[in-house]
Amino acid sequence: MSEDSLYQQLRSHLSYLRMYASAEALPAELDYATKKNLTHTAFLKRLLDVEVQATEARRRAGLERFARLPATWRISDFDFDAQPAVDKKMVEELATLRFLEDATNVLFIGPPGVGKTMLAIALGRACVDAGYRTYYTTAVDLAQRCHRAALEGRWATTMRFFAGPRLLIIDEVGYLPMASEAAAALFQVVTQRYLKGSICLTTNLGVGQWGKVFDDPTVAAAMLDRLLHHSVVFNIDGDSYRMRSHRARSENVRKGVRAGIKS
Ligand code: ADP
Ligand code: MG
């Protein structure tokens, strides 16, 4: 067989095996191997490196799309000095992602604007970066999705979906009151992940208030029980960061105005 048709066959093998990146890189790699007098092993290793990198990049992009993190925040973006209620050491420990191993849950509790969503997303980012399947949803979206699923006969599939990710972020629990159907959906998601997969949940509800927001206080209590059993809880009180920066801005504007008046 001529060298040319061998080459053509090799290329079509690579395409057949969907190794498009190495198919693409083949001519350049062959040239390089000839020029550098590479052994067969060294050549093959280089060619497969290309494919491994492309597969890895695809996997990452897939995880990234899947996670649907609504912002690009990282833990390093969080200003710990501005929020002393948040234990920096604890957050750093979480960032090692060891908590995923025993399905520990993470709860951020506090009023609006204190950085709950930011921390949850930053943690999600760390998980995605480490290659873990992560999924972000708000409590309202989760409830709506489960509601539709029930109507369309896809309840079991949807429950499996929420059981899947290594970390499930449920943002904004308790901002809106939850009807019993929505609470039941959330309860089932929490229950089936219990001791199997971590949930990172943010809420403005103190633990004592859960009963009021969910129609059924027994469901609320059972849900909390499972969430808290293996958990790290951050009670973030203190000022809203938004208000704080708003105040700082207003202060600067005022100073600017005063300076303007003086000059
Ligand atoms: P919450 O979810 O508690 O209502 P967010 O996480 O949405 O609050 O934070 C509100 C805004 O303030 C966001 O833009 C966030 O980036 C910013 N923010 C809050 N706390 C901090 C902080 N400690 N360091 C930096 N930015 C912060
Ligand atoms: Mg929030």
Coordinates of C-alpha atoms in Angstrom, one line a residue, residues 56-75 94-97 99-100 119-137 165-169 200:
E56 CA -11.0 17.5 28.2
A57 CA -11.8 21.0 26.9
R58 CA -15.2 19.7 25.5
R59 CA -16.0 18.1 28.9
R60 CA -15.2 21.3 30.7
A61 CA -17.3 23.4 28.3
G62 CA -20.1 20.8 28.8
L63 CA -19.9 21.1 32.6
E64 CA -19.8 24.9 32.3
R65 CA -22.9 25.0 30.2
F66 CA -24.7 22.5 32.3
A67 CA -24.0 24.3 35.6
R68 CA -25.8 27.5 34.4
L69 CA -24.0 29.6 37.0
P70 CA -25.5 33.1 36.5
A71 CA -22.3 35.0 37.4
T72 CA -18.6 34.5 37.2
W73 CA -17.8 35.2 40.8
R74 CA -15.0 33.4 42.5
I75 CA -14.1 33.0 46.1
L94 CA -15.2 24.5 51.6
A95 CA -13.2 25.5 48.6
T96 CA -11.1 22.4 49.0
L97 CA -14.3 20.6 48.1
F99 CA -17.4 18.6 51.8
L100 CA -18.6 16.9 48.6
L119 CA -20.7 32.7 47.9
A120 CA -22.9 29.9 46.5
I121 CA -21.9 30.7 43.0
A122 CA -18.3 31.0 43.9
L123 CA -18.5 27.6 45.4
G124 CA -20.2 26.3 42.3
R125 CA -17.4 27.7 40.2
A126 CA -14.8 25.9 42.3
C127 CA -16.7 22.6 41.7
V128 CA -17.0 23.2 38.0
D129 CA -13.3 24.0 37.8
A130 CA -12.5 20.8 39.6
G131 CA -14.5 18.9 37.1
Y132 CA -17.6 18.1 39.2
R133 CA -21.1 18.3 37.7
T134 CA -22.7 21.3 39.3
Y135 CA -26.2 22.8 38.8
Y136 CA -27.6 26.1 39.8
T137 CA -31.3 26.8 40.2
P165 CA -25.2 16.8 40.0
R166 CA -22.4 16.4 42.5
L167 CA -23.4 19.9 43.9
L168 CA -26.9 21.3 43.6
I169 CA -27.2 25.0 44.3
C200 CA -25.8 24.5 48.7

